[in-house]
Structure formats: structure tokens, C-alpha cells
Short mmCIF file of C-alpha atoms and ligand atoms in Angstrom, two decimals:
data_model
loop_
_atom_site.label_atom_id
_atom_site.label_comp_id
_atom_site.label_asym_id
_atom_site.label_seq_id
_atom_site.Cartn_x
_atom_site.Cartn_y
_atom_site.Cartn_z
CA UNK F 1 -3.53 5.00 29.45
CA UNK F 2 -3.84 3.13 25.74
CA UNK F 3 -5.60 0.25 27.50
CA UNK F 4 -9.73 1.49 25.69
CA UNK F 5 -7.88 1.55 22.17
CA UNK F 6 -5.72 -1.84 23.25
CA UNK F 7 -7.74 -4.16 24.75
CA UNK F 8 -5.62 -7.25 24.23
CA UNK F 9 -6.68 -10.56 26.07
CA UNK F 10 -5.24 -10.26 29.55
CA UNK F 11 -3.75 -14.21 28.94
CA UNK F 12 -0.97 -12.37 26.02
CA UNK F 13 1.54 -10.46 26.44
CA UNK F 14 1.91 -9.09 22.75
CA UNK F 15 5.90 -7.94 22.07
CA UNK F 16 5.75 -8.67 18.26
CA UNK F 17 4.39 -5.52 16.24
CA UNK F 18 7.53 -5.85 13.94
CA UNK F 19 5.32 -8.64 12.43
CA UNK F 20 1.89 -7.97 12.54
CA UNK F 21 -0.16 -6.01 14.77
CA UNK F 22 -3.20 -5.88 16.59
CA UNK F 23 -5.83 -3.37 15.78
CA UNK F 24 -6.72 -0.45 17.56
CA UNK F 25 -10.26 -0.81 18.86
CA UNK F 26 -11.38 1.96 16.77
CA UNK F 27 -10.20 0.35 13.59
CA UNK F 28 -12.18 -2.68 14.61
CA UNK F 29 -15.14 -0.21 14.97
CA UNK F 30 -14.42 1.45 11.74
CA UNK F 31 -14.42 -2.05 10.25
CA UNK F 32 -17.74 -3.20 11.74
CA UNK F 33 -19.42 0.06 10.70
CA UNK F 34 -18.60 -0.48 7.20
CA UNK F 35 -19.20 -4.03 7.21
CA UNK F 36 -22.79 -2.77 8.24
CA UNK F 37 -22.73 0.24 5.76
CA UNK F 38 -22.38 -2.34 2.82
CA UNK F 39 -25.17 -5.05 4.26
CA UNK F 40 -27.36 -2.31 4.55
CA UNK F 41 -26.67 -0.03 1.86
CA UNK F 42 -23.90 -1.21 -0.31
CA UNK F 43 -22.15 1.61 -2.21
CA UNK F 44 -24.88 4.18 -2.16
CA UNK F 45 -22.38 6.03 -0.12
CA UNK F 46 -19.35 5.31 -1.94
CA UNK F 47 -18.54 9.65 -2.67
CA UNK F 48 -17.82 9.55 1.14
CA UNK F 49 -15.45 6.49 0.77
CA UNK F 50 -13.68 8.28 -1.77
CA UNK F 51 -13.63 11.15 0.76
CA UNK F 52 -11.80 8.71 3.32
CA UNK F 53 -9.50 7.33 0.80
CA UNK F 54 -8.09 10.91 0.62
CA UNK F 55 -8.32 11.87 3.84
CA UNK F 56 -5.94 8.37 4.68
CA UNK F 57 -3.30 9.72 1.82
CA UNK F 58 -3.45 13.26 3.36
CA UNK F 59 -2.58 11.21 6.65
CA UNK F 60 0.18 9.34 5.41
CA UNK F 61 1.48 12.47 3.70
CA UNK F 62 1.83 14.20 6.88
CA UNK F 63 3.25 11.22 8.25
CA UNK F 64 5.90 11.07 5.32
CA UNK F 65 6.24 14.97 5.42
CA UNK F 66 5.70 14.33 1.46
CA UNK F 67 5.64 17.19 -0.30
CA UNK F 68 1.90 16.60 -1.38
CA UNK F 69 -0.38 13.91 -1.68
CA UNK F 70 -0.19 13.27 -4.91
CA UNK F 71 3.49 11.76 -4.01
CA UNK F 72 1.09 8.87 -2.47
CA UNK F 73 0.37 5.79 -3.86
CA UNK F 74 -1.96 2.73 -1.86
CA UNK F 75 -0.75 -0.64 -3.16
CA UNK F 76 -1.22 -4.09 -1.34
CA UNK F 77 2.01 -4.25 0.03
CA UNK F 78 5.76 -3.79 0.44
CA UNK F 79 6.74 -6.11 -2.04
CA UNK F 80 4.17 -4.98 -5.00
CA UNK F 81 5.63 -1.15 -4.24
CA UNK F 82 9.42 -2.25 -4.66
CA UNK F 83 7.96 -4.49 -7.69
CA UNK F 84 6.53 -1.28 -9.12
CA UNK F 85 9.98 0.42 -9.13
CA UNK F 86 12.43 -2.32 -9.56
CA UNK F 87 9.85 -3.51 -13.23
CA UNK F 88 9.00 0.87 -13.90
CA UNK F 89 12.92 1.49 -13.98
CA UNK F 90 14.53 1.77 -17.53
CA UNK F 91 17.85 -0.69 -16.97
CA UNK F 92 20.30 -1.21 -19.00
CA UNK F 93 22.99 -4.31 -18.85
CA UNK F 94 26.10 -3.28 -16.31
CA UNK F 95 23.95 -1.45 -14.06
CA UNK F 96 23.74 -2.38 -10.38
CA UNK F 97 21.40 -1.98 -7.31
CA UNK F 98 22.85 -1.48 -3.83
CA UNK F 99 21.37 -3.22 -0.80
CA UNK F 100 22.60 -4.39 2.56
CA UNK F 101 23.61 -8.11 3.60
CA UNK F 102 20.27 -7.76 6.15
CA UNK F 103 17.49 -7.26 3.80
CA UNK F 104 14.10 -9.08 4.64
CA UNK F 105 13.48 -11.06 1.01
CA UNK F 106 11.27 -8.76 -0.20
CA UNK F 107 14.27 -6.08 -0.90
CA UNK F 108 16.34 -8.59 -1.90
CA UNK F 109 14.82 -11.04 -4.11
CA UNK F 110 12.99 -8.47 -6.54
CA UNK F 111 16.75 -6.73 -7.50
CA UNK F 112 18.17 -10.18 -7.86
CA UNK F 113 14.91 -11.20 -9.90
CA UNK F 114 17.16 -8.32 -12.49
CA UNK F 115 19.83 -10.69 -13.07
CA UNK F 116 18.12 -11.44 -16.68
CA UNK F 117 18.59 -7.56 -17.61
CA UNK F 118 22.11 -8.11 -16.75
CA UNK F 119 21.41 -6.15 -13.61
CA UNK F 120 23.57 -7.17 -10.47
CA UNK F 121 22.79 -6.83 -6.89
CA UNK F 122 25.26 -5.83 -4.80
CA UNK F 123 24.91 -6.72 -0.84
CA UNK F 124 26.88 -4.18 1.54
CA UNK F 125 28.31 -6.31 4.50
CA UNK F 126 26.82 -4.29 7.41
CA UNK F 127 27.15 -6.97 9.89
CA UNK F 128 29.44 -5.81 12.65
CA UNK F 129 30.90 -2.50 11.26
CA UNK F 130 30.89 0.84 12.50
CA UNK F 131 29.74 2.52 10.00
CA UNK F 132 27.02 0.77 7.95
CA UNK F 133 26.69 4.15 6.35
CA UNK F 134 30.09 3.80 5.23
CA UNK F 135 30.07 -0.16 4.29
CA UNK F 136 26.78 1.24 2.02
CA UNK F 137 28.37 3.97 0.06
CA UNK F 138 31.61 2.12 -0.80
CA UNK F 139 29.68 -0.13 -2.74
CA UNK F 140 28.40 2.64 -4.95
CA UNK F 141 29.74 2.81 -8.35
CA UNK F 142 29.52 4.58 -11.77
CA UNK F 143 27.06 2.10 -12.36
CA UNK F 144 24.80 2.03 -9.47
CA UNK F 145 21.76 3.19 -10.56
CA UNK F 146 20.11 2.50 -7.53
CA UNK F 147 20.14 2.45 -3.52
CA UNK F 148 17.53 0.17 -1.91
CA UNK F 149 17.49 -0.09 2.02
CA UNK F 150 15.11 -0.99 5.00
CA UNK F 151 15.01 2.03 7.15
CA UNK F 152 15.25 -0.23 10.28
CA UNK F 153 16.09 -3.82 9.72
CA UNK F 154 13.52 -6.82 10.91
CA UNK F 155 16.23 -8.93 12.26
CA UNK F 156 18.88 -7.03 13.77
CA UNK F 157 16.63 -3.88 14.09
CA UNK F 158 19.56 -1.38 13.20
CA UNK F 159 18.80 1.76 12.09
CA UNK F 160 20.51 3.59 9.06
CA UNK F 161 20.99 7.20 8.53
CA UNK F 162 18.92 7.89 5.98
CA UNK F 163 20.20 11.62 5.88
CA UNK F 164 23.43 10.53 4.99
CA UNK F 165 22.75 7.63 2.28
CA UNK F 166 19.95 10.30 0.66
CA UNK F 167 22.51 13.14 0.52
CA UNK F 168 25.34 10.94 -0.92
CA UNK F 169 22.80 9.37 -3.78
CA UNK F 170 20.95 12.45 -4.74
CA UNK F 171 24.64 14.02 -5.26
CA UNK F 172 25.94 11.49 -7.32
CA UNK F 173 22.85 10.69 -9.25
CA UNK F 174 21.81 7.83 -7.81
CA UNK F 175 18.00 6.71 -7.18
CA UNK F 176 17.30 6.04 -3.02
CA UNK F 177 14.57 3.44 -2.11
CA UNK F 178 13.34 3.30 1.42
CA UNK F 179 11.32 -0.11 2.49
CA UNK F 180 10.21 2.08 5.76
CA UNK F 181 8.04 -1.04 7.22
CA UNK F 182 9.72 -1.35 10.23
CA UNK F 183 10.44 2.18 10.80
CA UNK F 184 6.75 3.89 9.63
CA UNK F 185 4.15 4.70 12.86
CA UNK F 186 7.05 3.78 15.14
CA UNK F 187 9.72 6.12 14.24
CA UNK F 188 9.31 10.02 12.50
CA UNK F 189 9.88 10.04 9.20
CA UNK F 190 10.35 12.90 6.68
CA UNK F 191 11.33 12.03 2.76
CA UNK F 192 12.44 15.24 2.44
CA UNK F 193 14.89 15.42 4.98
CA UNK F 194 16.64 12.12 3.61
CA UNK F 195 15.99 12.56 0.23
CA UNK F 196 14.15 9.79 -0.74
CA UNK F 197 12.92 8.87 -4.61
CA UNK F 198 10.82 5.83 -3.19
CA UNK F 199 9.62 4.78 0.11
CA UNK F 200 7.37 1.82 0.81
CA UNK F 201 5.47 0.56 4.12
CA UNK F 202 2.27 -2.19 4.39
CA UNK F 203 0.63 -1.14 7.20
CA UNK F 204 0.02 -4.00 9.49
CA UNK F 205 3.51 -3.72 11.48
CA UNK F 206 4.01 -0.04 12.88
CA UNK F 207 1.17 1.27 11.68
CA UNK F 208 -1.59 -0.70 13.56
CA UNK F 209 -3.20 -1.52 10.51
CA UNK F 210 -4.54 -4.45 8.19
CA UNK F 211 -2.23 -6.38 6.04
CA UNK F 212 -2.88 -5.76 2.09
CA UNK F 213 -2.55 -1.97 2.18
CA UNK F 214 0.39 -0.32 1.63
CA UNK F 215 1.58 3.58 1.38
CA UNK F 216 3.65 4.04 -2.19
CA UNK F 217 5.86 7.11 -1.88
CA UNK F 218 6.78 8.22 -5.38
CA UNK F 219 8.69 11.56 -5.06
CA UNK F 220 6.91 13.88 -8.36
CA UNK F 221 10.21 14.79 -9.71
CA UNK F 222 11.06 11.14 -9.94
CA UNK F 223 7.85 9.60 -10.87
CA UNK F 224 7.90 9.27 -14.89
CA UNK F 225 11.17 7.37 -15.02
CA UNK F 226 8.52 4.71 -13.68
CA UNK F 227 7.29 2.53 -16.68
CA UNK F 228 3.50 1.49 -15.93
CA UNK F 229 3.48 -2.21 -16.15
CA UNK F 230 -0.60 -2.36 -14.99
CA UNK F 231 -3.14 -0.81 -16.54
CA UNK F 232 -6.91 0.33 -15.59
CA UNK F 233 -9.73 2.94 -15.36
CA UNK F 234 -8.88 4.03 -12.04
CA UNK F 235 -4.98 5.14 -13.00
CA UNK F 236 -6.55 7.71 -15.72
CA UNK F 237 -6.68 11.11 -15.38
CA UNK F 238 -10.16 10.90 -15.60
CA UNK F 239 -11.18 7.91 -14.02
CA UNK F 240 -15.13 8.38 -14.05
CA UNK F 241 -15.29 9.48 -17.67
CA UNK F 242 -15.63 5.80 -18.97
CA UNK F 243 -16.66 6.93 -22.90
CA UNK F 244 -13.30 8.53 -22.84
CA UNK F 245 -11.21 7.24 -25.34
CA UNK F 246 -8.50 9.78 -25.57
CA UNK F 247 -7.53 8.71 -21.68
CA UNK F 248 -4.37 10.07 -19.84
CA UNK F 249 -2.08 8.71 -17.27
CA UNK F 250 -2.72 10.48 -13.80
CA UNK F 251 -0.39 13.08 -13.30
CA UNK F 252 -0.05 11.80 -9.63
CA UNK F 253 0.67 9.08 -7.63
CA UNK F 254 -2.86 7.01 -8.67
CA UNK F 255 -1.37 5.84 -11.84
CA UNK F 256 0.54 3.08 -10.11
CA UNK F 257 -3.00 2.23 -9.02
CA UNK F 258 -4.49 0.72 -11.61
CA UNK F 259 -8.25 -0.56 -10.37
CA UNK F 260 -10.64 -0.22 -7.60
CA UNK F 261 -9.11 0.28 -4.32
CA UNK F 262 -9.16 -1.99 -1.26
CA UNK F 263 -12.03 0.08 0.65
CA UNK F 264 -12.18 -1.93 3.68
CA UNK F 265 -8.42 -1.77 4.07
CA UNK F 266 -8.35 2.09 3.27
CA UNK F 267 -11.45 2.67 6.39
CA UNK F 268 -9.48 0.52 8.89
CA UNK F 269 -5.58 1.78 7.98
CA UNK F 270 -7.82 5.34 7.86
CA UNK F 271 -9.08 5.08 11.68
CA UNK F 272 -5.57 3.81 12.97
CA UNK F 273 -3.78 6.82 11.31
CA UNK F 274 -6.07 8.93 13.50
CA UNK F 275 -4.76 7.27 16.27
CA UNK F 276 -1.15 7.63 15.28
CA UNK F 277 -1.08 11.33 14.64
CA UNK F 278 -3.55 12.00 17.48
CA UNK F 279 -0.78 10.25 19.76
CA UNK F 280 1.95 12.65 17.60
CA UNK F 281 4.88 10.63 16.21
CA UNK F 282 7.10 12.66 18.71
CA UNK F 283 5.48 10.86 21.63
CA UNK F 284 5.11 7.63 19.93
CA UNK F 285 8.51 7.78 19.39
CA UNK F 286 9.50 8.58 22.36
CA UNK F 287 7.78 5.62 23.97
CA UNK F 288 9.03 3.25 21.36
CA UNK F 289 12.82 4.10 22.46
CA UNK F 290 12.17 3.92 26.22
CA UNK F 291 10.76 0.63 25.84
CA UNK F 292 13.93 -0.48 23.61
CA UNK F 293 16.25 1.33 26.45
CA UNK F 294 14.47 -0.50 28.81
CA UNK F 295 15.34 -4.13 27.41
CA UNK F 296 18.50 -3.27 26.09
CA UNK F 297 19.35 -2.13 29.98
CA UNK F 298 18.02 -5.54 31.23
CA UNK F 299 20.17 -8.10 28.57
CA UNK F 300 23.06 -5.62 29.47
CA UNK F 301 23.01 -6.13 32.58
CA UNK F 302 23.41 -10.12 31.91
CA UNK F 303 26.07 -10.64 29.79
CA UNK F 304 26.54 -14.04 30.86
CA UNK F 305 23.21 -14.99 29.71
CA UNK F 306 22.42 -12.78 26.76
CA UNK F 307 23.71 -11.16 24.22
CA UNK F 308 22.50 -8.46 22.38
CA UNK F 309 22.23 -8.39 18.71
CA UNK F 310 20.73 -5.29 18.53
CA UNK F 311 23.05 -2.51 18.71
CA UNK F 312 22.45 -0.19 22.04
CA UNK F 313 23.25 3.55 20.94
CA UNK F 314 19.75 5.33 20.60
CA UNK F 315 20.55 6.21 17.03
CA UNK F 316 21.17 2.89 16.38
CA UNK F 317 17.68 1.29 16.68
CA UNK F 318 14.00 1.90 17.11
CA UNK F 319 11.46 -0.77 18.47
CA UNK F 320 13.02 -4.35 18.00
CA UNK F 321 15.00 -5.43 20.55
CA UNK F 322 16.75 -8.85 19.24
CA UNK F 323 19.08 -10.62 21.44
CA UNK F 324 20.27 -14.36 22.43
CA UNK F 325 20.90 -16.47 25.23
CA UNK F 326 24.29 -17.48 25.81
CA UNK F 327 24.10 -20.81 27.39
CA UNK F 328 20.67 -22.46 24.79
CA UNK F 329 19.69 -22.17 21.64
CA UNK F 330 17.37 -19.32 20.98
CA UNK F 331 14.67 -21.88 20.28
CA UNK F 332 14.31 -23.33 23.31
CA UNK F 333 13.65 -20.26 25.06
CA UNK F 334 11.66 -18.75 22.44
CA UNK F 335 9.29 -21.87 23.12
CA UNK F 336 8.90 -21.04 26.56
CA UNK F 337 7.81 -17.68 26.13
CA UNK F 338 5.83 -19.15 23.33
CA UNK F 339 3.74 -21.23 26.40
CA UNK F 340 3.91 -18.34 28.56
CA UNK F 341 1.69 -16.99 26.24
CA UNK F 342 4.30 -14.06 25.05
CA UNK F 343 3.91 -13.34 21.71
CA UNK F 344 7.63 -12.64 19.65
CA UNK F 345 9.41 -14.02 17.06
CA UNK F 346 12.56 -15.90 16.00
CA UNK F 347 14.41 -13.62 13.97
CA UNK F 348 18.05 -12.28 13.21
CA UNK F 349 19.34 -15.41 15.04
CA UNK F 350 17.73 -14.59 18.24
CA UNK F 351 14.23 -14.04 19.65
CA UNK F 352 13.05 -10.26 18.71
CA UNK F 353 11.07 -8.04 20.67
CA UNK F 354 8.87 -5.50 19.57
CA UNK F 355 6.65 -3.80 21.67
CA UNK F 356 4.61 -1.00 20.17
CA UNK F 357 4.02 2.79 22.40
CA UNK F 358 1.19 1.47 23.60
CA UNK F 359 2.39 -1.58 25.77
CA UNK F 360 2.10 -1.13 29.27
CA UNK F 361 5.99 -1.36 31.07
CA UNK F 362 4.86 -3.72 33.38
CA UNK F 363 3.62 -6.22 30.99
CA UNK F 364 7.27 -5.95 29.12
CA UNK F 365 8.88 -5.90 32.65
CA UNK F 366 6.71 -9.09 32.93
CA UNK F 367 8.29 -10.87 30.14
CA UNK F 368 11.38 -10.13 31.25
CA UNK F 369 11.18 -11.33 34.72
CA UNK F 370 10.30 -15.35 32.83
CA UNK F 371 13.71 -14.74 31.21
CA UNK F 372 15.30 -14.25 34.47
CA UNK F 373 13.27 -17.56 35.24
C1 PLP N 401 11.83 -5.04 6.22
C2 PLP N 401 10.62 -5.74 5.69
N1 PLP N 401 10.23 -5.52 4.43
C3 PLP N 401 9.13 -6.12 3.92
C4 PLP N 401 8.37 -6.99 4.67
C5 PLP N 401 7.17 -7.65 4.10
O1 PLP N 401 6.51 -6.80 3.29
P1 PLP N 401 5.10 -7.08 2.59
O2 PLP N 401 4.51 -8.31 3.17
O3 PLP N 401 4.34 -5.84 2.91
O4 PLP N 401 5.40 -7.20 1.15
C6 PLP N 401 8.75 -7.25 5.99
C7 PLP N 401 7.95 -8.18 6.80
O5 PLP N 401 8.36 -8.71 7.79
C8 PLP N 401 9.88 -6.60 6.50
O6 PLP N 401 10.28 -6.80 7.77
#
């Protein structure tokens, strides 16, 4: 049904989109068309790339459910966005930022990089409990000035409930960060409904786009507790009026963008968007579950020879699938399906799958059947 927009070589089987993905054929497309727009006239056109560059932030707003686009910020990736708020923040010594014990580095490292404020990081155990909800918000204190969690996590693939952590911070004060790149273009997603101050996503995982773009959600009521730390023309108020030298800080998102923007990432992220909400995020996400039903049914089914580290209640996970064989180490298999040309990855201690909405049952059912070997 997907195959014109997913034309992958008929030699992969491609079960790893919670790393990077392909592209869409029309992204490719997109690409190539700009690629010729510049050779032939470079920016002579560059009002309608501006036009684009909205249109993709009007996209990821709906995708968000942001309030308005001006909430949106396009950065080069996850790890610049939490950057953004974990150097914009105002700390003081005795404060401390929550996180969970299965953050990828990039939510880790930059809250630990706080130490020198006298900031300390505090890493809710939710391996094995169950409630992770509960294991987060026990680590809140008087002093927590900030939540920071991934949505869905790369290794394990649980999901939180972001309702739940939002409600509890925005009652007691408390700042909520979402790193949403494993949970953006695969699951929906609406910062109002959980409440979230901050959510960050590159696109080149869920979102079938290129690495080095990123959506910035910066909720407006929220958004001047954010010191700048970068400064440029294109973060001004008035970014074209270059003789101005009374500038102003936008009053929206754009100030956290502080020079020219990454056009050729904003036309390709741009034409896979249209995909996504073409598709609708309600069927995408419906597909992305069956899929994850569908292998967690299979390694159930084998307990002798697998074991799943993903948990299996629906509102548990959303597209990775980890899980490990009983009776090898995970490496040896995962070189196997490495020459059977299936494309994963070694993660959470096991070998995580991740197909996307797109990928055809019988081509997962495929790579299951080599397991059963
Ligand atoms: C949860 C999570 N956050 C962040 C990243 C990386 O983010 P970026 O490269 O966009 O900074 C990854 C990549 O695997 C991830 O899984």
C-alpha cells in the first residue's frame, strides 16, 4: 500500500526507524528539486522557502497540538534543544533535575553537565516497577525545579504517562521536559493534554526525516524564563531590517534560532510531514501498535528462547520491540540478522525492533521466521 513512497531495496528488511530512517520517496524528490532550484537559480526564490519553512512549523504544530506556531522552534537536534533549556534556565545551587535511570545520553549528560551550578541530577529507578509514574514523582522535591523525560525510551521502549507526570509538575510548580524522539510521527502527541513546558524531537527517527533538524517546543507562557545564550539577525523581531539598531528579541519561538536556517533540511522534513498527516497520526498509530502486538505475540509465545524486555500492555509501549534470547548472547544473533540483511540494533541489552507504519507484515513476519531458524 506504502510500497511508491517506500521503495526500500528488496535485499533489506529495514526494522530500525528508532535510529534513523529512510526517506519517503517524496522527500527524496523534494530534495532533488531543490538541489536543482539552487544550481539553476540559487535563492532568487528564497520568499517561497520562507513560505515552506512556515508551512513545516504549522505542520509540526498540528502534530504537537501546540497552541500556535510561534510555540515552534527548528534547531539541529535533540541535544542542542535540551542544551537550550538546561543553559536558558536561571539555577540556583540546591536545585535538582529529575530524570529516569533509562535516559539515552543526550537527557542525561546535559543535567549532569549542571553539577558546576551545584545542580544535581536525580535518576528515578524505573527498571522493573509498576509504576514508573510513581518511581518518577517520588523523586520530586521542594527543590526540583525540573522534570526531564523521553516520552518512549530507545532501549526498553516503555512508554510514560505523560498526562500524569505533566499534571503532577504543573501543580507543584515544577518545569516538564519531553525528549519526544522516539515517540513523535509514531505515536499522537498533544502538549496540551500533558502539560508540557518543553518538548524536543530531531526528525530522522519517527518522523521520516533528515538528521540535523529538529522541532523546539517552547510553551509561550514558559518561554522568557529561557536565557538566550546565541545571538543573530534571524532571532530579532525584525530580522530583515539590518540598519536596525534598536533590535528586539522575537516574541516567538525564532529567538532560540539565532541564524539562517537549514533550508534543505526544512524542504525534506517539510515533504515527509505531508506524508505523516496525510496518513493521520490515528492510523499511523494504529499500525505502529499492531506491528509491536504482533512481535510481542511471537517472543511470547517462546519463552524458552526469548525474553521480552519490552513491556507487553498496549499502554506500555509504541514501536520498539526489544527483547533477548535466552540460550546466546544477544550479539550473536543480532549478527545473524545483521547477514540476513535485517537492519536493527543492539540496544537496552537486547536486539530492538522498530518497524515504522509503513512496513509490510510479511517482511516483519519474515524476520521473525530467521529467529525461529
Ligand atoms: C531518546 C533519545 N534522545 C535523543 C537521541 C539523539 O538525539 P539527537 O541526535 O537528535 O541529539 C536519541 C537517539 O537515539 C534518542 O533515542
Amino acid at each position: 500500500m506504502y510500497e511508491s513512497e517506500f521503495p526500500l531495496h528488496d535485499s533489506i528488511i529495514y526494522l530500525n526507524h528508532a535510529a534513523v530512517s529512510p526517506w519517503p520517496q517524496r522527500t527524496a524528490t523534494a530534495v532533488k528539486r531543490f538541489a536543482d532550484e539552487n544550481v539553476a537559480f540559487g535563492s532568487k526564490n528564497y520568499p517561497t522557502w520562507n513560505a515552506t519553512e512556515s508551512r513545516l512549523k504549522q505542520q509540526l504544530q498540528q502534530l504537537l497540538n501546540a497552541a500556535s506556531s510561534d510555540e515552534i522552534a527548528l534547531l539541529k537536534n535533540t541535544s542542542e534543544a535540551l542544551s537550550v533549556v538546561a543553559y536558558g534556565l536561571p539555577w540556583e545551587s540546591g536545585d535538582n533535575v529529575v530524570i529516569t535511570s533509562q535516559e539515552f545520553p543526550s537527557n542525561r549528560v546535559v543535567w549532569e553537565s549542571l553539577q558546576k551550578y551545584g545542580v544535581a541530577t536525580r535518576a528515578a529507578d524505573i527498571n522493573d516497577c509498576d509504576s514508573p509514574e510513581t518511581a518518577i514523582l517520588d523523586c520530586l522535591d521542594e527543590r526540583t525545579r525540573l522534570l526531564s523525560v523521553s516520552a518512549v525510551q530507545y532501549g526498553s521502549g516503555l512508554k510514560l504517562d505523560l498526562a500524569v507526570l505533566g499534571a503532577a509538575c504543573r501543580e507543584r510548580g515544577i518545569l516538564f521536559c519531553v525528549d519526544a524522539i522516539q515517540s513523535l510521527g509514531a505515536m499522537r502527541f498533544d502538549v496540551q493534554a500533558c502539560q508540557a513546558d518543553f518538548v524536543m524531537a530531531d526528525a530522522h527517527k519517527w518522523m521520516l526525516g533528515p538528521e540535523g533538524i529538529a522541532v523546539f517546543y517552547c510553551r509561550h507562557a514558559v518561554m522568557d524564563q529561557l536565557e538566550l545564550k546565541q545571538y543573530g539577525w534571524h532571532m530579532l523581531e525584525d530580522p530583515h531590517n539590518f540598519d536596525n539598531r534598536d533590535w528586539e528579541i522575537a516574541a516567538s519561538a525564532r529567538r532560540f534560532e539565532c541564524g539562517s536556517p537549514n533550508m534543505t533540511g526544512v524542504h525534506a522534513l517539510h515533504a515527509s510531514m505531508t506524508l505523516i498527516l496525510e496518513t493521520g497520526m490515528q492510523t499511523i498509530e494504529q499500525r505502529v501498535l499492531e506491528n509491536s502486538r504482533f512481535m510481542i505475540d511471537f517472543f511470547s509465545q517462546r519463552p524458552d528462547r526469548f525474553q521480552l524486555v519490552t513491556p507487553t500492555a498496549e499502554h506500555r509501549h509504541a514501536g520498539i520491540v526489544t527483547f533477548r534470547p535466552v540460550q546466546e548472547p544477544p550479539e550473536s544473533l543480532f549478527e545473524m540478522l545483521g547477514r540476513e540483511q535485517v537492519i536493527c540494533a543492539l540496544r537496552g541489552g537486547g536486539i530492538r525492533f522498530s518497524p515504522h507504519f509503513y512496513t509490510p507484515r510479511k517482511r516483519l513476519f519474515t524476520a521473525l521466521e530467521l529467529l525461529d531458524g
